[in-house]
PDB file of C-alpha atoms in Angstrom:
ATOM      1  CA  MET A  56      15.715  -2.975  -2.573  1.00  0.00           C
ATOM      2  CA  LYS A  57      17.243  -4.768  -5.582  1.00  0.00           C
ATOM      3  CA  LYS A  58      14.828  -7.679  -5.221  1.00  0.00           C
ATOM      4  CA  THR A  59      11.915  -5.237  -5.134  1.00  0.00           C
ATOM      5  CA  LEU A  60      13.120  -3.503  -8.296  1.00  0.00           C
ATOM      6  CA  SER A  61      13.537  -6.840 -10.056  1.00  0.00           C
ATOM      7  CA  LEU A  62       9.993  -7.856  -9.092  1.00  0.00           C
ATOM      8  CA  VAL A  63       8.637  -4.564 -10.370  1.00  0.00           C
ATOM      9  CA  PHE A  64      10.344  -4.997 -13.728  1.00  0.00           C
ATOM     10  CA  ALA A  65       8.970  -8.535 -13.900  1.00  0.00           C
ATOM     11  CA  LEU A  66       5.514  -7.065 -13.340  1.00  0.00           C
ATOM     12  CA  VAL A  67       6.045  -4.545 -16.127  1.00  0.00           C
ATOM     13  CA  LEU A  68       7.007  -7.337 -18.489  1.00  0.00           C
ATOM     14  CA  ALA A  69       3.979  -9.317 -17.328  1.00  0.00           C
ATOM     15  CA  VAL A  70       1.599  -6.557 -18.327  1.00  0.00           C
ATOM     16  CA  PHE A  71       2.609  -6.945 -21.954  1.00  0.00           C
ATOM     17  CA  ALA A  72       1.903 -10.657 -21.685  1.00  0.00           C
ATOM     18  CA  PHE A  73      -1.572  -9.944 -20.333  1.00  0.00           C
ATOM     19  CA  THR A  74      -2.397  -7.125 -22.751  1.00  0.00           C
ATOM     20  CA  GLY A  75      -0.561  -8.462 -25.782  1.00  0.00           C
ATOM     21  CA  CYS A  76       1.024  -5.023 -26.202  1.00  0.00           C
ATOM     22  CA  SER A  77      -2.287  -3.841 -27.647  1.00  0.00           C
ATOM     23  CA  GLY A  78      -3.830  -0.424 -27.290  1.00  0.00           C
ATOM     24  CA  THR A  79      -2.146   2.914 -26.808  1.00  0.00           C
ATOM     25  CA  THR A  80       1.624   2.899 -26.422  1.00  0.00           C
ATOM     26  CA  PRO A  81       2.601   3.514 -22.785  1.00  0.00           C
ATOM     27  CA  PRO A  82       4.081   6.944 -21.959  1.00  0.00           C
ATOM     28  CA  SER A  83       7.497   7.326 -23.574  1.00  0.00           C
ATOM     29  CA  GLN A  84       8.554  10.864 -22.664  1.00  0.00           C
ATOM     30  CA  ILE A  85      10.439  10.041 -19.509  1.00  0.00           C
ATOM     31  CA  ASP A  86      13.309  12.354 -18.595  1.00  0.00           C
ATOM     32  CA  ARG A  87      16.510  10.645 -17.549  1.00  0.00           C
ATOM     33  CA  TRP A  88      17.488  10.403 -13.923  1.00  0.00           C
ATOM     34  CA  GLU A  89      20.254  12.709 -12.813  1.00  0.00           C
ATOM     35  CA  ALA A  90      22.097  12.176  -9.538  1.00  0.00           C
ATOM     36  CA  GLY A  91      20.346  13.890  -6.631  1.00  0.00           C
ATOM     37  CA  GLU A  92      17.491  15.233  -8.729  1.00  0.00           C
ATOM     38  CA  THR A  93      13.823  14.278  -8.975  1.00  0.00           C
ATOM     39  CA  ARG A  94      12.814  12.873 -12.362  1.00  0.00           C
ATOM     40  CA  THR A  95       9.960  14.527 -14.208  1.00  0.00           C
ATOM     41  CA  TYR A  96       7.417  11.994 -15.431  1.00  0.00           C
ATOM     42  CA  LYS A  97       5.487  13.377 -18.408  1.00  0.00           C
ATOM     43  CA  ILE A  98       2.396  11.621 -19.674  1.00  0.00           C
ATOM     44  CA  SER A  99       2.001  13.506 -22.925  1.00  0.00           C
ATOM     45  CA  MET A 100       1.554  10.251 -24.857  1.00  0.00           C
ATOM     46  CA  ILE A 101      -1.833   9.551 -23.259  1.00  0.00           C
ATOM     47  CA  THR A 102      -4.202   9.991 -26.176  1.00  0.00           C
ATOM     48  CA  GLU A 103      -6.732   7.176 -25.807  1.00  0.00           C
ATOM     49  CA  THR A 104     -10.039   8.625 -24.632  1.00  0.00           C
ATOM     50  CA  SER A 105     -12.018   5.400 -24.360  1.00  0.00           C
ATOM     51  CA  ALA A 106     -10.279   4.256 -21.172  1.00  0.00           C
ATOM     52  CA  PRO A 107      -9.612   6.181 -17.954  1.00  0.00           C
ATOM     53  CA  HIS A 108      -5.952   6.753 -17.115  1.00  0.00           C
ATOM     54  CA  ILE A 109      -5.033   6.566 -13.435  1.00  0.00           C
ATOM     55  CA  VAL A 110      -1.655   7.741 -12.202  1.00  0.00           C
ATOM     56  CA  ILE A 111      -0.779   6.267  -8.794  1.00  0.00           C
ATOM     57  CA  SER A 112       1.759   8.337  -6.930  1.00  0.00           C
ATOM     58  CA  ASN A 113       3.402   8.246  -3.524  1.00  0.00           C
ATOM     59  CA  ASP A 114       1.454  10.142  -0.851  1.00  0.00           C
ATOM     60  CA  ARG A 115       4.141  12.769  -0.450  1.00  0.00           C
ATOM     61  CA  CYS A 116       4.359  13.408  -4.210  1.00  0.00           C
ATOM     62  CA  SER A 117       0.701  13.360  -5.251  1.00  0.00           C
ATOM     63  CA  MET A 118       0.341  17.148  -5.509  1.00  0.00           C
ATOM     64  CA  SER A 119       3.468  17.568  -7.632  1.00  0.00           C
ATOM     65  CA  THR A 120       2.286  14.683  -9.813  1.00  0.00           C
ATOM     66  CA  GLU A 121      -1.046  16.434 -10.381  1.00  0.00           C
ATOM     67  CA  LEU A 122       0.856  19.537 -11.504  1.00  0.00           C
ATOM     68  CA  GLU A 123       3.012  17.426 -13.842  1.00  0.00           C
ATOM     69  CA  VAL A 124      -0.060  15.835 -15.426  1.00  0.00           C
ATOM     70  CA  LEU A 125      -1.721  19.227 -15.827  1.00  0.00           C
ATOM     71  CA  ASP A 126       1.427  20.640 -17.400  1.00  0.00           C
ATOM     72  CA  ALA A 127       1.819  17.659 -19.759  1.00  0.00           C
ATOM     73  CA  LEU A 128      -1.804  17.341 -20.844  1.00  0.00           C
ATOM     74  CA  GLY A 129      -3.203  20.815 -20.324  1.00  0.00           C
ATOM     75  CA  GLY A 130      -6.168  19.291 -18.516  1.00  0.00           C
ATOM     76  CA  SER A 131      -7.847  15.940 -19.107  1.00  0.00           C
ATOM     77  CA  PHE A 132     -11.260  14.552 -18.201  1.00  0.00           C
ATOM     78  CA  ASN A 133     -10.139  10.915 -18.289  1.00  0.00           C
ATOM     79  CA  THR A 134      -6.927  11.177 -16.243  1.00  0.00           C
ATOM     80  CA  ARG A 135      -6.761  11.075 -12.446  1.00  0.00           C
ATOM     81  CA  VAL A 136      -3.935  11.159  -9.931  1.00  0.00           C
ATOM     82  CA  LEU A 137      -4.495   8.891  -6.917  1.00  0.00           C
ATOM     83  CA  THR A 138      -2.578   7.169  -4.154  1.00  0.00           C
ATOM     84  CA  PHE A 139      -3.113   3.504  -3.333  1.00  0.00           C
ATOM     85  CA  ALA A 140      -5.295   4.535  -0.380  1.00  0.00           C
ATOM     86  CA  ARG A 141      -7.387   6.966  -2.465  1.00  0.00           C
ATOM     87  CA  LEU A 142      -7.860   4.310  -5.143  1.00  0.00           C
ATOM     88  CA  THR A 143      -9.292   2.047  -2.446  1.00  0.00           C
ATOM     89  CA  SER A 144     -11.657   4.800  -1.284  1.00  0.00           C
ATOM     90  CA  ALA A 145     -12.884   5.243  -4.859  1.00  0.00           C
ATOM     91  CA  ILE A 146     -13.783   1.546  -5.011  1.00  0.00           C
ATOM     92  CA  MET A 147     -14.978   0.849  -1.491  1.00  0.00           C
ATOM     93  CA  THR A 148     -17.587   3.194  -0.032  1.00  0.00           C
ATOM     94  CA  GLU A 149     -19.709   1.037   2.270  1.00  0.00           C
ATOM     95  CA  LYS A 150     -17.336   0.895   5.263  1.00  0.00           C
ATOM     96  CA  LYS A 151     -16.487   3.765   7.584  1.00  0.00           C
ATOM     97  CA  PHE A 152     -12.856   4.792   7.866  1.00  0.00           C
ATOM     98  CA  ILE A 153     -11.302   4.766  11.339  1.00  0.00           C
ATOM     99  CA  SER A 154      -8.674   7.471  11.799  1.00  0.00           C
ATOM    100  CA  LYS A 155      -5.259   6.916  13.344  1.00  0.00           C
ATOM    101  CA  GLN A 156      -6.199   8.669  16.586  1.00  0.00           C
ATOM    102  CA  SER A 157      -9.436   6.701  16.885  1.00  0.00           C
ATOM    103  CA  ALA A 158      -7.545   3.468  16.293  1.00  0.00           C
ATOM    104  CA  ILE A 159      -5.030   4.386  18.998  1.00  0.00           C
ATOM    105  CA  MET A 160      -7.862   5.062  21.442  1.00  0.00           C
ATOM    106  CA  LEU A 161      -9.440   1.722  20.537  1.00  0.00           C
ATOM    107  CA  ILE A 162      -6.179  -0.144  21.140  1.00  0.00           C
ATOM    108  CA  SER A 163      -5.824   1.598  24.519  1.00  0.00           C
ATOM    109  CA  LYS A 164      -9.344   0.469  25.466  1.00  0.00           C
ATOM    110  CA  LEU A 165      -8.753  -3.118  24.330  1.00  0.00           C
ATOM    111  CA  ALA A 166      -5.427  -3.302  26.166  1.00  0.00           C
ATOM    112  CA  GLY A 167      -7.147  -2.189  29.379  1.00  0.00           C
ATOM    113  CA  GLU A 168      -9.723  -4.940  28.997  1.00  0.00           C
ATOM    114  CA  MET A 169      -7.058  -7.608  28.433  1.00  0.00           C
ATOM    115  CA  LYS A 170      -4.524  -6.469  31.029  1.00  0.00           C
ATOM    116  CA  ASP A 171      -5.001  -9.522  33.227  1.00  0.00           C
ATOM    117  CA  ASP A 172      -4.203 -11.835  30.311  1.00  0.00           C
ATOM    118  CA  PHE A 173      -0.936 -10.138  29.368  1.00  0.00           C
ATOM    119  CA  SER A 174       2.376 -11.857  29.952  1.00  0.00           C
ATOM    120  CA  CYS A 175       4.647  -8.926  29.139  1.00  0.00           C
ATOM    121  CA  PHE A 176       2.511  -5.770  29.118  1.00  0.00           C
ATOM    122  CA  LYS A 177       0.863  -6.032  32.544  1.00  0.00           C
ATOM    123  CA  LYS A 178       2.702  -2.960  33.858  1.00  0.00           C
ATOM    124  CA  SER A 179       3.125  -0.974  30.653  1.00  0.00           C
ATOM    125  CA  TYR A 180      -0.272  -1.202  28.935  1.00  0.00           C
ATOM    126  CA  ASP A 181      -1.450   2.143  30.395  1.00  0.00           C
ATOM    127  CA  THR A 182       1.812   4.091  30.047  1.00  0.00           C
ATOM    128  CA  THR A 183       2.133   7.107  27.754  1.00  0.00           C
ATOM    129  CA  GLY A 184       2.860   6.109  24.184  1.00  0.00           C
ATOM    130  CA  PHE A 185       2.021   2.416  24.580  1.00  0.00           C
ATOM    131  CA  ALA A 186      -1.156   2.471  22.494  1.00  0.00           C
ATOM    132  CA  GLN A 187       0.504   4.509  19.734  1.00  0.00           C
ATOM    133  CA  SER A 188       3.480   2.127  19.615  1.00  0.00           C
ATOM    134  CA  MET A 189       1.084  -0.805  19.368  1.00  0.00           C
ATOM    135  CA  TYR A 190      -0.851   0.910  16.583  1.00  0.00           C
ATOM    136  CA  GLU A 191       2.363   1.421  14.607  1.00  0.00           C
ATOM    137  CA  ALA A 192       3.343  -2.218  15.175  1.00  0.00           C
ATOM    138  CA  VAL A 193      -0.076  -3.437  14.007  1.00  0.00           C
ATOM    139  CA  SER A 194       0.087  -1.157  10.955  1.00  0.00           C
ATOM    140  CA  GLN A 195       3.506  -2.502   9.959  1.00  0.00           C
ATOM    141  CA  LEU A 196       2.243  -6.057  10.287  1.00  0.00           C
ATOM    142  CA  LYS A 197      -0.713  -5.207   8.045  1.00  0.00           C
ATOM    143  CA  TYR A 198       1.445  -3.517   5.415  1.00  0.00           C
ATOM    144  CA  SER A 199       3.592  -6.658   5.388  1.00  0.00           C
ATOM    145  CA  ALA A 200       0.449  -8.805   4.910  1.00  0.00           C
ATOM    146  CA  VAL A 201       0.975 -10.557   8.270  1.00  0.00           C
ATOM    147  CA  GLU A 202      -2.237 -11.740   9.967  1.00  0.00           C
ATOM    148  CA  PRO A 203      -2.564 -12.449  13.715  1.00  0.00           C
ATOM    149  CA  ARG A 204      -2.661 -16.187  12.939  1.00  0.00           C
ATOM    150  CA  ASP A 205       0.721 -15.852  11.192  1.00  0.00           C
ATOM    151  CA  ILE A 206       2.461 -14.761  14.401  1.00  0.00           C
ATOM    152  CA  ASN A 207       4.013 -17.723  16.182  1.00  0.00           C
ATOM    153  CA  PRO A 208       5.540 -16.575  19.495  1.00  0.00           C
ATOM    154  CA  ASP A 209       7.384 -19.889  19.901  1.00  0.00           C
ATOM    155  CA  ALA A 210       9.413 -19.095  16.784  1.00  0.00           C
ATOM    156  CA  TYR A 211      11.113 -16.184  18.568  1.00  0.00           C
ATOM    157  CA  GLU A 212      13.885 -16.123  21.137  1.00  0.00           C
ATOM    158  CA  LYS A 213      12.808 -16.922  24.671  1.00  0.00           C
ATOM    159  CA  ASN A 214      12.949 -13.299  25.865  1.00  0.00           C
ATOM    160  CA  LEU A 215      10.637 -12.190  23.016  1.00  0.00           C
ATOM    161  CA  ARG A 216       7.993 -14.898  23.216  1.00  0.00           C
ATOM    162  CA  ALA A 217       5.862 -13.243  25.916  1.00  0.00           C
ATOM    163  CA  LYS A 218       5.962  -9.908  24.100  1.00  0.00           C
ATOM    164  CA  MET A 219       4.962 -11.423  20.748  1.00  0.00           C
ATOM    165  CA  ARG A 220       2.163 -13.350  22.445  1.00  0.00           C
ATOM    166  CA  ASP A 221       0.741 -10.081  23.809  1.00  0.00           C
ATOM    167  CA  VAL A 222       1.193  -8.317  20.460  1.00  0.00           C
ATOM    168  CA  ARG A 223      -0.729 -11.118  18.735  1.00  0.00           C
ATOM    169  CA  MET A 224      -3.474 -10.877  21.354  1.00  0.00           C
ATOM    170  CA  ILE A 225      -3.935  -7.111  20.890  1.00  0.00           C
ATOM    171  CA  TYR A 226      -3.719  -7.386  17.102  1.00  0.00           C
ATOM    172  CA  ALA A 227      -6.380 -10.121  17.005  1.00  0.00           C
ATOM    173  CA  ALA A 228      -8.733  -8.204  19.331  1.00  0.00           C
ATOM    174  CA  TYR A 229      -8.316  -5.047  17.251  1.00  0.00           C
ATOM    175  CA  GLU A 230      -9.069  -6.885  14.009  1.00  0.00           C
ATOM    176  CA  ASP A 231     -12.129  -8.578  15.513  1.00  0.00           C
ATOM    177  CA  PHE A 232     -13.501  -5.214  16.637  1.00  0.00           C
ATOM    178  CA  ILE A 233     -13.177  -3.373  13.315  1.00  0.00           C
ATOM    179  CA  LYS A 234     -14.133  -6.330  11.120  1.00  0.00           C
ATOM    180  CA  ASP A 235     -17.233  -5.654   8.985  1.00  0.00           C
ATOM    181  CA  ARG A 236     -17.605  -2.204  10.570  1.00  0.00           C
ATOM    182  CA  TYR A 237     -14.536  -0.073   9.984  1.00  0.00           C
ATOM    183  CA  VAL A 238     -11.480   0.023   7.786  1.00  0.00           C
ATOM    184  CA  ASP A 239      -8.135   1.543   8.773  1.00  0.00           C
ATOM    185  CA  SER A 240      -5.198   2.609   6.626  1.00  0.00           C
ATOM    186  CA  GLY A 241      -3.678  -0.887   6.681  1.00  0.00           C
ATOM    187  CA  SER A 242      -6.965  -2.639   5.928  1.00  0.00           C
ATOM    188  CA  LYS A 243      -7.670  -0.328   2.985  1.00  0.00           C
ATOM    189  CA  LEU A 244      -4.945  -1.864   0.870  1.00  0.00           C
ATOM    190  CA  LYS A 245      -5.977  -5.380   1.867  1.00  0.00           C
ATOM    191  CA  GLU A 246      -9.547  -4.610   0.753  1.00  0.00           C
ATOM    192  CA  LEU A 247      -8.239  -3.260  -2.552  1.00  0.00           C
ATOM    193  CA  ILE A 248      -6.326  -6.496  -3.214  1.00  0.00           C
ATOM    194  CA  ALA A 249      -9.503  -8.506  -2.658  1.00  0.00           C
ATOM    195  CA  ARG A 250     -11.716  -6.305  -4.841  1.00  0.00           C
ATOM    196  CA  CYS A 251      -9.536  -5.654  -7.884  1.00  0.00           C
ATOM    197  CA  GLY A 252     -11.109  -8.474  -9.869  1.00  0.00           C
ATOM    198  CA  ASP A 253     -14.648  -7.189  -9.344  1.00  0.00           C
ATOM    199  CA  SER A 254     -14.031  -3.483  -9.891  1.00  0.00           C
ATOM    200  CA  GLY A 255     -15.281  -1.980 -13.139  1.00  0.00           C
ATOM    201  CA  LEU A 256     -13.011   1.026 -12.578  1.00  0.00           C
ATOM    202  CA  ILE A 257      -9.922  -1.177 -12.492  1.00  0.00           C
ATOM    203  CA  LYS A 258     -11.004  -3.414 -15.364  1.00  0.00           C
ATOM    204  CA  ASN A 259     -11.575  -0.438 -17.671  1.00  0.00           C
ATOM    205  CA  SER A 260      -8.548   1.697 -16.730  1.00  0.00           C
ATOM    206  CA  ARG A 261      -4.866   1.985 -17.560  1.00  0.00           C
ATOM    207  CA  PHE A 262      -2.497   2.555 -14.644  1.00  0.00           C
ATOM    208  CA  TYR A 263       0.788   4.450 -14.353  1.00  0.00           C
ATOM    209  CA  ILE A 264       2.742   4.048 -11.093  1.00  0.00           C
ATOM    210  CA  LYS A 265       5.509   6.492 -10.197  1.00  0.00           C
ATOM    211  CA  ASP A 266       7.440   8.204  -7.383  1.00  0.00           C
ATOM    212  CA  PHE A 267       8.115   5.032  -5.381  1.00  0.00           C
ATOM    213  CA  ASP A 268      11.628   3.964  -4.376  1.00  0.00           C
ATOM    214  CA  ASN A 269      10.239   0.809  -2.768  1.00  0.00           C
ATOM    215  CA  PHE A 270       6.937  -0.993  -2.306  1.00  0.00           C
ATOM    216  CA  SER A 271       5.367  -2.625   0.731  1.00  0.00           C
ATOM    217  CA  THR A 272       4.196  -6.225   0.474  1.00  0.00           C
ATOM    218  CA  GLN A 273       0.592  -5.064   0.125  1.00  0.00           C
ATOM    219  CA  GLU A 274       1.488  -2.594  -2.641  1.00  0.00           C
ATOM    220  CA  ILE A 275       3.284  -5.324  -4.599  1.00  0.00           C
ATOM    221  CA  LEU A 276       0.204  -7.555  -4.287  1.00  0.00           C
ATOM    222  CA  ILE A 277      -1.974  -4.673  -5.544  1.00  0.00           C
ATOM    223  CA  ILE A 278       0.282  -4.149  -8.564  1.00  0.00           C
ATOM    224  CA  ARG A 279      -0.009  -7.856  -9.364  1.00  0.00           C
ATOM    225  CA  GLN A 280      -3.807  -7.590  -9.326  1.00  0.00           C
ATOM    226  CA  LEU A 281      -3.729  -4.461 -11.497  1.00  0.00           C
ATOM    227  CA  VAL A 282      -1.546  -6.291 -14.027  1.00  0.00           C
ATOM    228  CA  ILE A 283      -4.051  -9.146 -14.160  1.00  0.00           C
ATOM    229  CA  HIS A 284      -7.316  -7.200 -14.230  1.00  0.00           C
ATOM    230  CA  SER A 285      -6.691  -3.749 -15.746  1.00  0.00           C
ATOM    231  CA  LYS A 286      -6.138  -2.690 -19.359  1.00  0.00           C
ATOM    232  CA  GLY A 287      -2.459  -2.054 -18.703  1.00  0.00           C
ATOM    233  CA  VAL A 288       0.138  -1.103 -16.114  1.00  0.00           C
ATOM    234  CA  VAL A 289       3.303   0.962 -16.477  1.00  0.00           C
ATOM    235  CA  VAL A 290       5.670   1.214 -13.500  1.00  0.00           C
ATOM    236  CA  ALA A 291       8.409   3.852 -13.426  1.00  0.00           C
ATOM    237  CA  VAL A 292      11.168   3.138 -10.906  1.00  0.00           C
ATOM    238  CA  PRO A 293      14.200   5.225  -9.903  1.00  0.00           C
ATOM    239  CA  TYR A 294      17.515   4.419 -11.530  1.00  0.00           C
ATOM    240  CA  MET A 295      20.932   5.881 -10.854  1.00  0.00           C
ATOM    241  CA  PRO A 296      23.689   5.457 -13.448  1.00  0.00           C
ATOM    242  CA  GLY A 297      25.890   2.528 -12.476  1.00  0.00           C
ATOM    243  CA  ASP A 298      23.239   0.811 -10.366  1.00  0.00           C
ATOM    244  CA  ASP A 299      22.685  -2.897 -10.884  1.00  0.00           C
ATOM    245  CA  LEU A 300      18.942  -3.362 -11.283  1.00  0.00           C
ATOM    246  CA  TYR A 301      19.085  -7.121 -10.936  1.00  0.00           C
ATOM    247  CA  PRO A 302      20.387  -9.306  -8.079  1.00  0.00           C
TER     248      PRO A 302
END
């Protein structure tokens, strides 16, 4: 957690290096954290109308963030509240999105086709909950920016090697199937990382990131790209009095 916070603050400092501290002053009306309470993030200092302002919030807080922005600005045509996933959807429209349930069904189908090649899952591939557990495992690998080729079963303990070999096999087959046709929740963020440099929306916007107590590997990579390519990035992170923000 502390390493993540330190990286985020390094990113905030980096944005001033990239933007030269030019343009509108980032939001300054930030209420102090109080123990056990949710901080209110007010964006009343957003006055520049030439650039879109995009507030990126955690999925579970996006509605409350929209209310905060409305309360602070009284309505704005150049300010939007998005999540990382919704930002990706705004940029990438040519691929169809595959839902969680559809992805689980696909993994179940692929596992059935590969059952004879399994070392560990020969008897469990068709049990209740197997496909969903595999979907969650694949999703976590994606959020951590781990590709099938990065999984080396021989690097694990002997009793885990067969399992990791089967996981890699299912993961690779799943990726091959959806490639160039579909995008899932994990692939969305990967696509966003790749397209930040070519997106006019990102190049012309200022970003404000809030309501996160930690970031996945993919989200950190996205923030790096936003720092490089956008007009500015401000990251608000939680702080409790007495906490050491640095390692």
